[in-house]
Amino acid sequence: MEITKGELQHILDTMPDKVDVEEVFDKILISAKIEQALQESEQGLGEDWEDFKTAWLKEN
């Protein structure tokens, strides 16, 4: 997983002046995971939305 300096700067710019280090790490990881998921989706590597909904609804 990778994140650009620009994305990292945006995360830091939107946070308060004092913030818990763990919260910073969490936001960085979430941002990187979202970016990776979007890239995989664009490449057709993700799960089909209809298949996911059907399986999820069966579990509940």
mmCIF file of C-alpha atoms in Angstrom:
data_model
loop_
_atom_site.group_PDB
_atom_site.id
_atom_site.type_symbol
_atom_site.label_atom_id
_atom_site.label_comp_id
_atom_site.label_asym_id
_atom_site.label_seq_id
_atom_site.Cartn_x
_atom_site.Cartn_y
_atom_site.Cartn_z
ATOM 1 C CA MET A 1 0.000 0.000 0.000
ATOM 2 C CA GLU A 2 1.253 3.434 -0.876
ATOM 3 C CA ILE A 3 0.138 7.001 -0.250
ATOM 4 C CA THR A 4 1.385 10.171 -1.881
ATOM 5 C CA LYS A 5 2.864 13.084 0.031
ATOM 6 C CA GLY A 6 -0.051 15.186 -1.192
ATOM 7 C CA GLU A 7 -2.610 12.762 0.254
ATOM 8 C CA LEU A 8 -0.664 12.636 3.506
ATOM 9 C CA GLN A 9 -0.520 16.431 3.649
ATOM 10 C CA HIS A 10 -4.283 16.637 3.051
ATOM 11 C CA ILE A 11 -4.917 14.243 5.952
ATOM 12 C CA LEU A 12 -2.711 16.305 8.247
ATOM 13 C CA ASP A 13 -4.240 19.601 7.094
ATOM 14 C CA THR A 14 -7.744 18.410 7.983
ATOM 15 C CA MET A 15 -6.796 17.283 11.498
ATOM 16 C CA PRO A 16 -6.656 19.444 14.620
ATOM 17 C CA ASP A 17 -3.339 20.912 15.776
ATOM 18 C CA LYS A 18 -3.075 18.274 18.518
ATOM 19 C CA VAL A 19 -4.047 14.740 17.639
ATOM 20 C CA ASP A 20 -3.325 11.268 18.944
ATOM 21 C CA VAL A 21 -0.637 9.498 16.913
ATOM 22 C CA GLU A 22 -2.808 6.379 16.591
ATOM 23 C CA GLU A 23 -5.580 8.463 15.019
ATOM 24 C CA VAL A 24 -3.123 9.793 12.432
ATOM 25 C CA PHE A 25 -1.984 6.261 11.584
ATOM 26 C CA ASP A 26 -5.599 5.066 11.373
ATOM 27 C CA LYS A 27 -6.532 7.829 8.933
ATOM 28 C CA ILE A 28 -3.459 7.144 6.799
ATOM 29 C CA LEU A 29 -4.242 3.423 6.655
ATOM 30 C CA ILE A 30 -7.908 4.001 5.842
ATOM 31 C CA SER A 31 -6.998 6.443 3.078
ATOM 32 C CA ALA A 32 -4.477 4.028 1.572
ATOM 33 C CA LYS A 33 -6.927 1.111 1.745
ATOM 34 C CA ILE A 34 -9.651 3.145 0.059
ATOM 35 C CA GLU A 35 -7.254 4.196 -2.703
ATOM 36 C CA GLN A 36 -6.150 0.590 -3.206
ATOM 37 C CA ALA A 37 -9.774 -0.614 -3.345
ATOM 38 C CA LEU A 38 -10.654 2.047 -5.918
ATOM 39 C CA GLN A 39 -7.700 1.035 -8.090
ATOM 40 C CA GLU A 40 -8.640 -2.644 -7.837
ATOM 41 C CA SER A 41 -12.237 -1.816 -8.703
ATOM 42 C CA GLU A 42 -11.150 0.116 -11.799
ATOM 43 C CA GLN A 43 -9.153 -2.936 -12.867
ATOM 44 C CA GLY A 44 -12.170 -5.201 -12.374
ATOM 45 C CA LEU A 45 -10.548 -7.034 -9.475
ATOM 46 C CA GLY A 46 -13.262 -6.340 -6.914
ATOM 47 C CA GLU A 47 -16.311 -8.397 -6.088
ATOM 48 C CA ASP A 48 -19.428 -7.776 -8.171
ATOM 49 C CA TRP A 49 -21.770 -5.433 -6.260
ATOM 50 C CA GLU A 50 -24.892 -7.505 -6.919
ATOM 51 C CA ASP A 51 -23.158 -10.721 -5.820
ATOM 52 C CA PHE A 52 -21.946 -8.995 -2.669
ATOM 53 C CA LYS A 53 -25.419 -7.663 -1.808
ATOM 54 C CA THR A 54 -27.021 -11.053 -2.373
ATOM 55 C CA ALA A 55 -24.472 -12.838 -0.167
ATOM 56 C CA TRP A 56 -24.655 -10.158 2.534
ATOM 57 C CA LEU A 57 -28.439 -10.197 2.655
ATOM 58 C CA LYS A 58 -28.434 -13.987 3.006
ATOM 59 C CA GLU A 59 -26.178 -13.712 6.070
ATOM 60 C CA ASN A 60 -28.609 -11.402 7.871
#
